[in-house]
Every structure is written in C-alpha cells, then in structure tokens.
C-alpha cells in the first residue's frame, strides 16, 4: 500500500450496502486489503449508490475464498483464471477480484494472461476510464490516482493512460466510452475522442455479442441520437448497415434532412413523445425504422426520390442486424414489427386500427393482449416522432395521431377483439353451428368470424356469433 495522500472522500459511508461491507470485513479480518471499486464508486460519487458492488483485494482468489467461507459467506468460483470469485450475501452477488494487471490482448478480446499485483493503484491503472478507476473504503476513503472525481464533476469520459494504446488493447472500450458518455450525459475528452474515432474500425474484430451488449446500453440510455450524430464512426463500426444513411439525400418534398439526420431526430422525438417512459424496443425501432431506405431508393422522371418497400426491406435488415448482435428474440421481434409497420397506412377508425393491431400482434409474438395495446401506443409514438423529423408540411401528422390515440384508448377500454383467441366462441362452437368436422375449415371459419367482428359486422358475443355462423352455413 502506498503512503501518498488521497483525495478527500465524498461518499457517505452510510450509503455503503451491508452486503458489500460484509465482504470487505471478511477479507480484512483475514489480513487482506480490500476496496469497493469501479461502477459502485462512480455512481456513489454521483449520488446513486444502487449499483452492484465489485470488490478488489490484495488476496489471491484461493485466499479470498478461504476468508469468505470462514466468515460464513457463500462463494462461487466464477473466473478464477482472472482472479475472480463471486461472494453471495443475502442473495446479492459481489465479484471479488485480486489486484491484477492485464497482459497483451492479441485477440482484442481477452487479455492473454493476467498478472497479480500487490498495489490497488496498479489494478486501477488497467481500468478503462478515469471515472471507473477509483477505489473506496469506508475507513480509508477514496483512491483516485487518475482524477476520476474531477472528470465526474466536469462530465468527461477520459481514458486511463495513453488512449490510443488503451483502445488498441481492447477495441470494445471504444463502444464502452460511448455507452458511458450516453448513460451519464458526459462528453468525451479530446485526446480520448481522437483515439476512439481512430480505433473505431477495430470493432469489426470484437465478438458480436459483446458489441450487442454495449449497443443495448447505448440505445437503452435514451441518448443514442447523440451517439449517432456525434459518434457516427463508432455507431457505424458497430452496425455497418447504419453507414449508408449518412449524408443520404432523400430528394423528396417530404424530407428536409438526410436519412441519418432524420433518424437522429426521430430518435430524439420518441424520447419526448413517450412521456418519459420509453421502452428499449421503441428506441431501437426509432434507430432502425428507415435503415432500409438507401437500398430502396429510386428517382422518378421529375427527379423526386422514392423509397418504395423500405419498411419491408428495413424489417429484413433489422432482423439480421439484431440477430447478429445476439439481441434476444423476445426483444427483437417487436422491434422488427414496429419497423415493418411504421409506415403502413392507417385511418383513425376502429376497424383500421384493429387491423394494424392484428398485424402487430402476429409479427411481434407478444402473449398478452395488453402487451399488444402497449406496443400499439409505441407505434403511434414512433409515427409522431417520424413525422416531426420530416419537412415542415408533414409535421401536422403528429397532431392527427392524437385522433388515432383516442380510438386506441377506446378500443382498449372496450376490450375489443383482434385475435382468434379473443373471440367469444371456440372451434367446438364453430363445428356445432356449421355442422362441420375438425379440420382446417374450422380455423377458416373462426378467422372469418374474427374479420366480421373487427369490421363491426357482428358483436363479439357468443349467441350473436353462433347465429352469424349458422346463417352462413
Ligand atoms: P455498469 O456495470 O453499470 O455498466 P461498470 O463500471 O460496473 O458499469 P462493468 O462492465 O461491470 O462496468 O465493469 C466493472 C469495472 O471493470 C469497470 O468499472 C472498469 O473499471 C473495469 N472494466 C470493465 N471492462 C473493462 C475493459 N474492457 N477494459 C478496462 N477496464 C474494464
Ligand atoms: Mg458492472
């Protein structure tokens, strides 16, 4: 341990969670040194001490395990090669990692080797950004050798050490820098920015699921419009399909921005329209909604640009992008459905909206009708955001959508039906009413009954439907 003076500590020890302190105590009672490190320290200094606790310690992992077990704490050997075990206290996991420095990163992914060291400062030096490279202890206070606290106050993401070297060791840090900037609403410090722009193409060599996990963080932050506009090289390196949108002139009276700027504005738009509660899927859909445009571009005899079929192509492209990034299917399907249907003509009528909902339902794979209603609200928010990101004369559609919203609220309140499973009759009723045997015809009649209910020709009521079916034979 070094004797150098440390910065004053601004974390109130009362904020430290008991499950993390139990781990520190167990290690220190056994004669080791231990600290809270990384994200918990960063967020506690920001007044948000809810982050998971990570602990770093002078103990080798076998000694950590012994000390924790001696204190009656459950331990799992989760990453012993890198010096990590996971302690579980009251159901809360705490990663405990030996002070270490990383060896070379020949695959831009994992250090080839790690070397265990004795000084927490050496461990902090291997960490990515100054705001993530602080350690804290309830008695000894804060260790902040790289000015993380000052960068937190200034709102800066700055690499620890030489930025170019740090990004060349692990290209994922390029995306992590953007993710933390988005999450915290920070800027990227100048030299770090220059190095990360330079290193962005190296993301092509990083495992796609790691890129996907960081992209979820960026998109989920609600500040991805900033990332797409100001960190375009990085976003395009992560999702090459976004690249063709850059500077793509739409040559259309409906548009006053290129496809990328239109997209950024639509992304910012959903943040406004969703009333402060924006789902991750809506954020992804806003980013991807026009991704198919460059591939569909045509120019007519008058020189006007068109994008016929762009929602269809865009949905196919989005599906591939999301699969490639290993985004879970239950998240990807509603995103792709929103992209596919964002431009589908719709009237502010009961029948028209139900038709769109049936399509949204079929494509999104959501189970509960209430979830489909929620997704339909998101579809309207996406359309509003899309409209205000167009030329001035198109923006009025955003107001028109209030009429659609009213219809949607009414049909949700009336428990309207848009799926066969919501009909007041079953296959058995159909067979009896129509005098037919089991087979595909039963499904066809149920579908016909659903179409009639959705068009308002018959009520979704058992007796009414049975007489409607009998009358049709
Ligand atoms: P959050 O989990 O909220 O995204 P975090 O700071 O906990 O934020 P993690 O990815 O969980 O981030 O990593 C924990 C800590 O490990 C970081 O704070 C950082 O100090 C270090 N770290 C993680 N990944 C890297 C990396 N690729 N290069 C260098 N240091 C890293
Ligand atoms: Mg973490």
Short mmCIF file of C-alpha atoms and ligand atoms in Angstrom, two decimals:
data_model
loop_
_atom_site.label_atom_id
_atom_site.label_comp_id
_atom_site.label_asym_id
_atom_site.label_seq_id
_atom_site.Cartn_x
_atom_site.Cartn_y
_atom_site.Cartn_z
CA UNK A 1 0.00 0.00 0.00
CA UNK A 2 1.25 3.48 -0.85
CA UNK A 3 1.58 6.29 1.71
CA UNK A 4 0.67 9.04 -0.75
CA UNK A 5 -2.10 11.35 0.39
CA UNK A 6 -5.50 10.53 -1.09
CA UNK A 7 -8.21 12.85 -2.25
CA UNK A 8 -10.86 13.62 0.27
CA UNK A 9 -13.64 11.15 0.34
CA UNK A 10 -17.11 12.42 -0.56
CA UNK A 11 -19.02 9.17 -0.20
CA UNK A 12 -21.04 8.92 2.99
CA UNK A 13 -20.14 5.52 4.49
CA UNK A 14 -23.78 5.15 5.50
CA UNK A 15 -24.53 4.69 1.78
CA UNK A 16 -22.40 1.57 1.54
CA UNK A 17 -24.61 -1.52 1.35
CA UNK A 18 -24.28 -4.02 4.18
CA UNK A 19 -23.80 -6.98 1.81
CA UNK A 20 -20.72 -5.33 0.28
CA UNK A 21 -19.33 -4.31 3.68
CA UNK A 22 -19.69 -7.90 4.88
CA UNK A 23 -17.37 -8.99 2.06
CA UNK A 24 -14.80 -6.26 2.85
CA UNK A 25 -14.86 -7.22 6.54
CA UNK A 26 -14.43 -10.92 5.85
CA UNK A 27 -11.36 -10.24 3.70
CA UNK A 28 -9.83 -7.72 6.10
CA UNK A 29 -10.37 -9.80 9.20
CA UNK A 30 -8.24 -12.43 7.44
CA UNK A 31 -5.45 -9.84 7.00
CA UNK A 32 -6.04 -8.83 3.36
CA UNK A 33 -6.69 -5.40 1.92
CA UNK A 34 -9.96 -4.85 0.08
CA UNK A 35 -11.87 -1.99 -1.60
CA UNK A 36 -15.10 -1.24 -3.41
CA UNK A 37 -14.11 -0.46 -6.99
CA UNK A 38 -15.41 0.61 -10.40
CA UNK A 39 -19.09 1.30 -11.08
CA UNK A 40 -20.29 1.41 -7.45
CA UNK A 41 -17.73 4.07 -6.55
CA UNK A 42 -18.50 6.10 -9.69
CA UNK A 43 -22.23 6.00 -9.08
CA UNK A 44 -22.00 6.59 -5.32
CA UNK A 45 -19.98 9.77 -6.02
CA UNK A 46 -22.80 10.78 -8.35
CA UNK A 47 -25.28 10.20 -5.54
CA UNK A 48 -26.55 6.93 -6.99
CA UNK A 49 -25.28 4.18 -4.74
CA UNK A 50 -27.61 1.50 -6.13
CA UNK A 51 -25.02 -0.07 -8.44
CA UNK A 52 -23.76 -3.65 -7.96
CA UNK A 53 -20.73 -3.85 -5.72
CA UNK A 54 -17.42 -5.06 -7.12
CA UNK A 55 -14.56 -5.63 -4.70
CA UNK A 56 -10.85 -5.77 -5.44
CA UNK A 57 -8.40 -7.23 -2.98
CA UNK A 58 -4.77 -7.99 -2.29
CA UNK A 59 -5.74 -11.63 -1.61
CA UNK A 60 -5.20 -14.31 -4.27
CA UNK A 61 -8.52 -15.92 -5.18
CA UNK A 62 -7.89 -19.06 -3.09
CA UNK A 63 -7.24 -16.86 -0.04
CA UNK A 64 -10.34 -14.76 -0.77
CA UNK A 65 -12.41 -17.91 -0.95
CA UNK A 66 -10.97 -19.20 2.32
CA UNK A 67 -11.59 -15.89 4.13
CA UNK A 68 -15.14 -15.59 2.84
CA UNK A 69 -16.07 -19.17 3.66
CA UNK A 70 -14.59 -18.70 7.15
CA UNK A 71 -16.99 -15.77 7.60
CA UNK A 72 -19.91 -18.00 6.56
CA UNK A 73 -20.29 -16.41 3.10
CA UNK A 74 -21.27 -18.47 0.06
CA UNK A 75 -18.61 -18.40 -2.70
CA UNK A 76 -18.65 -19.39 -6.38
CA UNK A 77 -15.52 -19.83 -8.47
CA UNK A 78 -16.74 -17.71 -11.38
CA UNK A 79 -13.50 -16.52 -13.01
CA UNK A 80 -10.53 -17.86 -11.12
CA UNK A 81 -8.28 -17.63 -14.19
CA UNK A 82 -8.62 -13.85 -13.92
CA UNK A 83 -8.56 -13.93 -10.11
CA UNK A 84 -12.32 -13.59 -9.61
CA UNK A 85 -14.68 -15.34 -7.22
CA UNK A 86 -18.27 -14.33 -6.54
CA UNK A 87 -19.45 -13.97 -2.96
CA UNK A 88 -23.19 -14.11 -2.31
CA UNK A 89 -24.53 -12.30 0.76
CA UNK A 90 -28.28 -12.24 1.39
CA UNK A 91 -28.86 -13.19 -2.25
CA UNK A 92 -26.69 -10.32 -3.54
CA UNK A 93 -23.65 -11.30 -5.63
CA UNK A 94 -20.37 -9.43 -5.12
CA UNK A 95 -17.48 -10.05 -7.51
CA UNK A 96 -14.18 -10.24 -5.67
CA UNK A 97 -11.10 -9.88 -7.88
CA UNK A 98 -7.42 -9.96 -6.99
CA UNK A 99 -5.43 -6.80 -7.84
CA UNK A 100 -4.12 -7.52 -11.29
CA UNK A 101 -2.65 -6.05 -14.43
CA UNK A 102 -3.60 -7.38 -17.85
CA UNK A 103 -1.14 -8.92 -20.29
CA UNK A 104 -1.31 -8.42 -24.07
CA UNK A 105 -4.67 -8.56 -25.88
CA UNK A 106 -3.78 -10.42 -29.06
CA UNK A 107 -7.41 -11.17 -29.90
CA UNK A 108 -8.73 -7.69 -28.94
CA UNK A 109 -10.97 -9.51 -26.56
CA UNK A 110 -9.39 -11.15 -23.54
CA UNK A 111 -6.02 -10.44 -22.03
CA UNK A 112 -3.79 -13.39 -22.93
CA UNK A 113 -2.71 -13.51 -19.32
CA UNK A 114 -3.18 -11.56 -16.13
CA UNK A 115 -0.52 -10.84 -13.55
CA UNK A 116 -1.50 -10.44 -9.93
CA UNK A 117 -0.03 -7.41 -8.14
CA UNK A 118 0.08 -6.01 -4.62
CA UNK A 119 -0.95 -2.38 -5.00
CA UNK A 120 -4.52 -1.29 -5.68
CA UNK A 121 -3.17 1.58 -7.80
CA UNK A 122 -1.67 -0.82 -10.28
CA UNK A 123 -5.05 -2.51 -10.55
CA UNK A 124 -6.77 0.83 -11.11
CA UNK A 125 -4.32 1.63 -13.92
CA UNK A 126 -5.60 -1.28 -16.04
CA UNK A 127 -9.17 0.01 -15.92
CA UNK A 128 -10.72 1.76 -18.89
CA UNK A 129 -11.79 5.28 -17.90
CA UNK A 130 -10.83 7.59 -15.05
CA UNK A 131 -14.38 7.62 -13.69
CA UNK A 132 -14.25 3.80 -13.49
CA UNK A 133 -10.76 3.70 -11.98
CA UNK A 134 -11.44 4.67 -8.39
CA UNK A 135 -11.46 2.55 -5.24
CA UNK A 136 -13.21 3.36 -1.97
CA UNK A 137 -13.15 2.05 1.56
CA UNK A 138 -15.43 3.16 4.42
CA UNK A 139 -12.44 3.99 6.65
CA UNK A 140 -9.54 4.65 4.29
CA UNK A 141 -11.62 6.69 1.85
CA UNK A 142 -11.15 7.25 -1.86
CA UNK A 143 -8.20 6.24 -4.05
CA UNK A 144 -8.34 8.26 -7.23
CA UNK A 145 -4.95 8.30 -8.94
CA UNK A 146 -6.20 9.46 -12.37
CA UNK A 147 -8.53 12.31 -11.48
CA UNK A 148 -11.77 10.37 -11.83
CA UNK A 149 -13.58 12.56 -9.36
CA UNK A 150 -12.61 15.73 -11.24
CA UNK A 151 -13.73 14.13 -14.52
CA UNK A 152 -17.03 13.14 -12.92
CA UNK A 153 -17.52 16.76 -11.87
CA UNK A 154 -16.56 18.01 -15.34
CA UNK A 155 -18.69 15.40 -17.10
CA UNK A 156 -15.83 13.82 -19.03
CA UNK A 157 -15.01 10.33 -20.21
CA UNK A 158 -11.22 10.12 -20.33
CA UNK A 159 -9.10 7.02 -20.91
CA UNK A 160 -6.72 5.95 -18.17
CA UNK A 161 -3.20 6.33 -19.59
CA UNK A 162 -2.47 6.61 -23.30
CA UNK A 163 -5.86 6.50 -25.06
CA UNK A 164 -4.59 5.08 -28.35
CA UNK A 165 -2.83 2.23 -26.52
CA UNK A 166 -5.85 1.53 -24.36
CA UNK A 167 -8.21 1.29 -27.35
CA UNK A 168 -5.76 -0.84 -29.28
CA UNK A 169 -5.56 -3.30 -26.36
CA UNK A 170 -9.32 -3.79 -26.33
CA UNK A 171 -11.43 -2.20 -29.07
CA UNK A 172 -14.62 -2.78 -27.09
CA UNK A 173 -13.54 0.19 -24.95
CA UNK A 174 -14.44 2.40 -27.93
CA UNK A 175 -18.06 1.39 -27.51
CA UNK A 176 -17.83 1.46 -23.71
CA UNK A 177 -16.69 5.10 -23.90
CA UNK A 178 -19.75 5.97 -25.96
CA UNK A 179 -22.01 3.95 -23.67
CA UNK A 180 -20.78 5.69 -20.52
CA UNK A 181 -20.98 9.09 -22.25
CA UNK A 182 -24.60 8.32 -23.19
CA UNK A 183 -25.56 6.87 -19.83
CA UNK A 184 -24.02 9.71 -17.81
CA UNK A 185 -24.74 12.50 -20.32
CA UNK A 186 -20.98 13.20 -20.49
CA UNK A 187 -18.66 14.40 -23.25
CA UNK A 188 -15.60 12.52 -24.38
CA UNK A 189 -12.31 14.29 -23.59
CA UNK A 190 -10.43 15.49 -26.71
CA UNK A 191 -7.49 13.07 -26.88
CA UNK A 192 -9.70 10.17 -25.91
CA UNK A 193 -12.13 11.19 -28.65
CA UNK A 194 -9.41 11.36 -31.30
CA UNK A 195 -8.12 7.94 -30.32
CA UNK A 196 -11.53 6.32 -30.20
CA UNK A 197 -12.51 7.64 -33.63
CA UNK A 198 -9.25 6.26 -34.98
CA UNK A 199 -9.78 2.89 -33.30
CA UNK A 200 -13.48 2.53 -34.21
CA UNK A 201 -12.89 0.23 -37.24
CA UNK A 202 -11.23 -2.29 -34.90
CA UNK A 203 -14.70 -3.03 -33.51
CA UNK A 204 -15.06 -5.29 -36.55
CA UNK A 205 -12.78 -7.77 -34.75
CA UNK A 206 -14.71 -7.79 -31.47
CA UNK A 207 -17.17 -10.62 -30.72
CA UNK A 208 -20.60 -9.55 -31.94
CA UNK A 209 -22.42 -10.42 -28.74
CA UNK A 210 -20.09 -8.12 -26.79
CA UNK A 211 -20.87 -5.35 -29.29
CA UNK A 212 -24.56 -6.18 -28.92
CA UNK A 213 -24.43 -5.89 -25.13
CA UNK A 214 -22.79 -2.45 -25.34
CA UNK A 215 -25.24 -1.34 -28.06
CA UNK A 216 -28.13 -2.28 -25.79
CA UNK A 217 -26.60 0.03 -23.20
CA UNK A 218 -26.21 2.85 -25.74
CA UNK A 219 -29.69 2.53 -27.23
CA UNK A 220 -31.27 1.92 -23.81
CA UNK A 221 -29.69 5.12 -22.44
CA UNK A 222 -32.13 7.26 -24.44
CA UNK A 223 -29.18 9.31 -25.73
CA UNK A 224 -28.37 7.23 -28.79
CA UNK A 225 -29.39 10.14 -31.07
CA UNK A 226 -26.35 11.97 -29.71
CA UNK A 227 -24.21 8.90 -30.35
CA UNK A 228 -25.47 8.50 -33.92
CA UNK A 229 -24.95 12.18 -34.71
CA UNK A 230 -21.70 12.86 -32.85
CA UNK A 231 -20.08 9.42 -32.71
CA UNK A 232 -21.19 8.29 -36.14
CA UNK A 233 -17.95 6.43 -36.93
CA UNK A 234 -18.33 4.35 -33.79
CA UNK A 235 -22.00 3.57 -34.36
CA UNK A 236 -21.33 2.63 -37.98
CA UNK A 237 -18.42 0.43 -36.93
CA UNK A 238 -20.80 -1.34 -34.54
CA UNK A 239 -23.67 -1.60 -37.07
CA UNK A 240 -22.30 -1.18 -40.61
CA UNK A 241 -25.84 -1.03 -42.05
CA UNK A 242 -26.22 2.44 -40.48
CA UNK A 243 -23.38 3.70 -42.68
CA UNK A 244 -25.38 4.20 -45.87
CA UNK A 245 -27.82 6.54 -44.11
CA UNK A 246 -25.05 9.09 -43.60
CA UNK A 247 -25.44 12.04 -45.98
CA UNK A 248 -28.12 10.18 -47.97
CA UNK A 249 -30.08 12.92 -49.75
CA UNK A 250 -33.74 11.89 -49.90
CA UNK A 251 -34.61 14.27 -52.79
CA UNK A 252 -38.17 14.42 -51.52
CA UNK A 253 -40.52 17.29 -50.70
CA UNK A 254 -41.48 15.35 -47.56
CA UNK A 255 -37.97 15.47 -46.20
CA UNK A 256 -35.59 18.28 -45.30
CA UNK A 257 -32.85 16.12 -43.73
CA UNK A 258 -30.68 13.28 -44.95
CA UNK A 259 -31.67 9.81 -43.74
CA UNK A 260 -29.21 9.85 -40.82
CA UNK A 261 -30.27 13.26 -39.51
CA UNK A 262 -33.93 12.32 -39.98
CA UNK A 263 -33.26 9.19 -37.92
CA UNK A 264 -31.49 11.12 -35.16
CA UNK A 265 -34.44 13.49 -34.95
CA UNK A 266 -36.93 10.62 -34.83
CA UNK A 267 -34.86 9.03 -32.03
CA UNK A 268 -34.92 12.28 -30.07
CA UNK A 269 -38.63 12.50 -30.84
CA UNK A 270 -39.59 9.23 -29.19
CA UNK A 271 -37.92 10.46 -26.00
CA UNK A 272 -40.37 13.40 -25.99
CA UNK A 273 -43.50 11.62 -27.09
CA UNK A 274 -43.34 8.55 -24.88
CA UNK A 275 -43.94 10.73 -21.82
CA UNK A 276 -40.60 9.97 -20.23
CA UNK A 277 -41.23 6.22 -20.20
CA UNK A 278 -39.54 4.91 -23.30
CA UNK A 279 -39.05 1.21 -23.86
CA UNK A 280 -35.80 -0.15 -25.20
CA UNK A 281 -37.66 -1.65 -28.17
CA UNK A 282 -39.12 1.72 -29.19
CA UNK A 283 -35.64 3.24 -29.01
CA UNK A 284 -34.24 0.51 -31.26
CA UNK A 285 -37.18 0.83 -33.66
CA UNK A 286 -36.61 4.59 -33.96
CA UNK A 287 -32.95 3.97 -34.80
CA UNK A 288 -33.71 1.25 -37.33
CA UNK A 289 -37.04 2.43 -38.83
CA UNK A 290 -35.52 3.80 -42.05
CA UNK A 291 -32.46 1.58 -42.28
CA UNK A 292 -33.89 0.06 -45.47
CA UNK A 293 -34.20 3.38 -47.29
CA UNK A 294 -30.84 3.59 -49.07
CA UNK A 295 -31.36 0.11 -50.52
CA UNK A 296 -34.78 1.06 -51.99
CA UNK A 297 -34.03 4.47 -53.40
CA UNK A 298 -35.41 5.33 -56.83
CA UNK A 299 -35.77 8.67 -58.63
CA UNK A 300 -38.81 9.37 -60.83
CA UNK A 301 -38.96 11.33 -64.11
CA UNK A 302 -39.44 14.58 -62.19
CA UNK A 303 -36.30 13.94 -60.19
CA UNK A 304 -38.16 13.12 -56.98
CA UNK A 305 -36.80 10.38 -54.72
CA UNK A 306 -38.91 7.43 -53.53
CA UNK A 307 -38.32 4.57 -51.14
CA UNK A 308 -40.94 2.03 -52.14
CA UNK A 309 -40.91 -1.02 -49.90
CA UNK A 310 -38.46 0.45 -47.40
CA UNK A 311 -40.35 -0.81 -44.30
CA UNK A 312 -40.23 -4.35 -45.66
CA UNK A 313 -36.53 -4.22 -46.58
CA UNK A 314 -35.84 -2.34 -43.34
CA UNK A 315 -37.55 -5.05 -41.30
CA UNK A 316 -35.47 -7.74 -43.01
CA UNK A 317 -32.29 -5.75 -42.41
CA UNK A 318 -33.24 -5.05 -38.78
CA UNK A 319 -33.89 -8.73 -38.21
CA UNK A 320 -30.39 -9.55 -39.46
CA UNK A 321 -28.74 -6.75 -37.51
CA UNK A 322 -30.43 -7.74 -34.25
CA UNK A 323 -29.72 -11.45 -34.73
CA UNK A 324 -26.09 -10.70 -35.49
CA UNK A 325 -25.82 -8.67 -32.27
CA UNK A 326 -27.39 -11.56 -30.32
CA UNK A 327 -30.33 -9.41 -29.18
CA UNK A 328 -32.87 -11.76 -27.56
CA UNK A 329 -35.71 -12.75 -29.85
CA UNK A 330 -38.43 -11.53 -27.49
CA UNK A 331 -36.94 -8.03 -27.78
CA UNK A 332 -36.06 -8.27 -31.47
CA UNK A 333 -39.48 -9.39 -32.74
CA UNK A 334 -41.46 -6.35 -31.55
CA UNK A 335 -38.68 -4.07 -32.85
CA UNK A 336 -38.86 -5.67 -36.29
CA UNK A 337 -42.69 -5.47 -36.20
CA UNK A 338 -42.51 -1.72 -35.47
CA UNK A 339 -40.05 -1.18 -38.32
CA UNK A 340 -42.19 -3.25 -40.66
CA UNK A 341 -45.43 -1.38 -39.88
CA UNK A 342 -44.25 2.16 -39.12
CA UNK A 343 -45.40 3.46 -42.49
CA UNK A 344 -48.48 1.28 -43.06
CA UNK A 345 -51.47 3.49 -44.00
CA UNK A 346 -53.97 3.70 -41.16
CA UNK A 347 -57.18 5.63 -40.60
CA UNK A 348 -58.41 6.88 -37.25
CA UNK A 349 -61.18 4.29 -37.30
CA UNK A 350 -61.91 1.32 -35.10
CA UNK A 351 -61.62 -1.20 -37.99
CA UNK A 352 -58.42 0.26 -39.42
CA UNK A 353 -56.60 0.32 -36.10
CA UNK A 354 -57.74 -3.18 -35.21
CA UNK A 355 -56.34 -4.41 -38.49
CA UNK A 356 -52.97 -2.89 -37.73
CA UNK A 357 -53.07 -4.31 -34.21
CA UNK A 358 -53.79 -7.78 -35.54
CA UNK A 359 -50.73 -7.47 -37.77
CA UNK A 360 -48.60 -6.09 -34.94
CA UNK A 361 -49.78 -8.94 -32.73
CA UNK A 362 -48.94 -11.61 -35.32
CA UNK A 363 -45.48 -10.23 -36.02
CA UNK A 364 -44.41 -9.28 -32.50
CA UNK A 365 -45.05 -12.63 -30.82
CA UNK A 366 -46.36 -10.92 -27.67
CA UNK A 367 -48.55 -13.10 -25.48
CA UNK A 368 -50.98 -10.83 -23.65
CA UNK A 369 -53.47 -8.55 -25.43
CA UNK A 370 -52.45 -5.76 -23.04
CA UNK A 371 -48.88 -6.03 -24.31
CA UNK A 372 -50.10 -5.57 -27.87
CA UNK A 373 -52.03 -2.45 -26.84
CA UNK A 374 -48.84 -1.11 -25.25
CA UNK A 375 -46.89 -1.83 -28.43
CA UNK A 376 -49.57 -0.08 -30.47
CA UNK A 377 -49.15 3.04 -28.29
CA UNK A 378 -45.44 2.81 -29.04
CA UNK A 379 -46.22 2.53 -32.76
CA UNK A 380 -48.14 5.81 -32.52
CA UNK A 381 -45.21 7.43 -30.69
CA UNK A 382 -42.85 6.20 -33.40
CA UNK A 383 -45.11 7.71 -36.07
CA UNK A 384 -45.28 11.03 -34.22
CA UNK A 385 -41.51 11.11 -33.89
CA UNK A 386 -41.12 10.15 -37.56
CA UNK A 387 -43.49 12.96 -38.59
CA UNK A 388 -41.74 15.75 -36.71
CA UNK A 389 -38.42 14.67 -38.21
CA UNK A 390 -39.70 15.36 -41.74
CA UNK A 391 -40.26 18.55 -43.76
CA UNK A 392 -42.40 21.22 -42.14
CA UNK A 393 -45.57 20.41 -44.11
CA UNK A 394 -45.52 16.78 -42.84
CA UNK A 395 -45.31 17.57 -39.18
CA UNK A 396 -49.05 18.07 -38.75
CA UNK A 397 -49.48 14.28 -38.90
CA UNK A 398 -48.08 14.20 -35.36
CA UNK A 399 -51.22 16.05 -34.23
CA UNK A 400 -53.52 13.90 -36.37
CA UNK A 401 -52.21 10.93 -34.43
CA UNK A 402 -53.99 12.22 -31.33
CA UNK A 403 -57.17 11.07 -33.06
CA UNK A 404 -55.66 7.61 -33.52
CA UNK A 405 -54.66 7.61 -29.88
CA UNK A 406 -58.26 8.28 -28.84
CA UNK A 407 -59.50 5.38 -30.98
CA UNK A 408 -56.88 3.11 -29.46
CA UNK A 409 -57.83 4.07 -25.93
CA UNK A 410 -61.49 3.46 -26.71
CA UNK A 411 -60.95 0.07 -28.24
CA UNK A 412 -58.65 -0.99 -25.39
CA UNK A 413 -61.24 0.14 -22.83
CA UNK A 414 -63.96 -1.75 -24.72
CA UNK A 415 -61.85 -4.92 -24.68
CA UNK A 416 -62.01 -5.06 -28.48
CA UNK A 417 -61.01 -8.28 -30.16
CA UNK A 418 -58.32 -8.65 -32.85
CA UNK A 419 -57.17 -12.24 -32.35
CA UNK A 420 -58.98 -15.55 -32.74
CA UNK A 421 -58.15 -16.42 -29.15
CA UNK A 422 -60.14 -13.36 -28.05
CA UNK A 423 -63.35 -14.45 -29.76
CA UNK A 424 -66.32 -15.39 -27.58
CA UNK A 425 -66.59 -18.71 -29.45
CA UNK A 426 -64.32 -21.72 -29.75
CA UNK A 427 -63.62 -24.25 -32.51
CA UNK A 428 -66.22 -26.53 -30.92
CA UNK A 429 -68.90 -23.84 -31.29
CA UNK A 430 -67.96 -23.45 -34.95
CA UNK A 431 -68.24 -27.20 -35.61
CA UNK A 432 -71.66 -27.35 -33.97
CA UNK A 433 -73.02 -24.17 -35.57
CA UNK A 434 -71.78 -25.05 -39.05
CA UNK A 435 -72.14 -28.81 -38.80
CA UNK A 436 -68.55 -29.43 -39.86
CA UNK A 437 -65.87 -31.90 -38.73
CA UNK A 438 -62.47 -30.96 -37.24
CA UNK A 439 -60.02 -29.70 -39.86
CA UNK A 440 -58.63 -26.58 -41.47
CA UNK A 441 -62.14 -25.35 -42.32
CA UNK A 442 -62.76 -24.73 -38.58
CA UNK A 443 -59.82 -22.31 -38.48
CA UNK A 444 -61.00 -20.61 -41.66
CA UNK A 445 -64.48 -20.03 -40.19
CA UNK A 446 -63.02 -18.69 -36.94
CA UNK A 447 -60.91 -16.29 -38.99
CA UNK A 448 -64.00 -15.22 -40.97
CA UNK A 449 -65.83 -14.61 -37.68
CA UNK A 450 -62.87 -12.56 -36.41
CA UNK A 451 -62.80 -10.47 -39.59
CA UNK A 452 -66.52 -9.77 -39.18
CA UNK A 453 -66.07 -8.79 -35.52
CA UNK A 454 -63.16 -6.49 -36.38
CA UNK A 455 -65.16 -4.87 -39.18
CA UNK A 456 -68.04 -4.24 -36.75
CA UNK A 457 -70.45 -6.55 -38.64
CA UNK A 458 -71.16 -8.72 -35.63
CA UNK A 459 -70.66 -8.32 -31.88
CA UNK A 460 -68.07 -10.42 -30.08
CA UNK A 461 -70.80 -12.23 -28.19
CA UNK A 462 -71.34 -15.98 -28.15
CA UNK A 463 -75.02 -16.04 -29.19
CA UNK A 464 -74.54 -13.36 -31.85
CA UNK A 465 -71.57 -15.24 -33.32
CA UNK A 466 -73.33 -18.62 -33.28
CA UNK A 467 -76.32 -17.20 -35.19
CA UNK A 468 -73.95 -15.36 -37.58
CA UNK A 469 -72.10 -18.64 -38.28
CA UNK A 470 -75.34 -20.69 -38.62
CA UNK A 471 -76.76 -18.14 -41.04
CA UNK A 472 -73.69 -18.52 -43.26
CA UNK A 473 -73.96 -22.35 -43.17
P1 LIG B 1 -22.07 -0.97 -15.43
O1 LIG B 1 -21.97 -2.39 -14.95
O2 LIG B 1 -23.03 -0.15 -14.69
O3 LIG B 1 -22.19 -0.84 -16.88
P2 LIG B 1 -19.39 -0.85 -14.50
O4 LIG B 1 -18.44 0.29 -14.27
O5 LIG B 1 -19.69 -1.73 -13.35
O6 LIG B 1 -20.68 -0.24 -15.11
P3 LIG B 1 -18.53 -3.24 -15.84
O7 LIG B 1 -18.53 -3.55 -17.28
O8 LIG B 1 -19.42 -4.02 -14.95
O9 LIG B 1 -18.79 -1.68 -15.71
O10 LIG B 1 -17.04 -3.40 -15.34
C1 LIG B 1 -16.65 -3.17 -13.98
C2 LIG B 1 -15.34 -2.39 -13.96
O11 LIG B 1 -14.31 -3.16 -14.61
C3 LIG B 1 -15.38 -1.06 -14.71
O12 LIG B 1 -15.84 -0.01 -13.88
C4 LIG B 1 -13.94 -0.89 -15.12
O13 LIG B 1 -13.19 -0.41 -14.04
C5 LIG B 1 -13.48 -2.31 -15.38
N1 LIG B 1 -13.62 -2.74 -16.80
C6 LIG B 1 -14.65 -3.41 -17.35
N2 LIG B 1 -14.46 -3.68 -18.64
C7 LIG B 1 -13.25 -3.16 -18.94
C8 LIG B 1 -12.46 -3.12 -20.13
N3 LIG B 1 -12.89 -3.64 -21.27
N4 LIG B 1 -11.25 -2.51 -20.04
C9 LIG B 1 -10.80 -1.98 -18.88
N5 LIG B 1 -11.49 -1.98 -17.75
C10 LIG B 1 -12.71 -2.56 -17.76
MG1 LIG B 2 -20.89 -3.59 -13.51
#
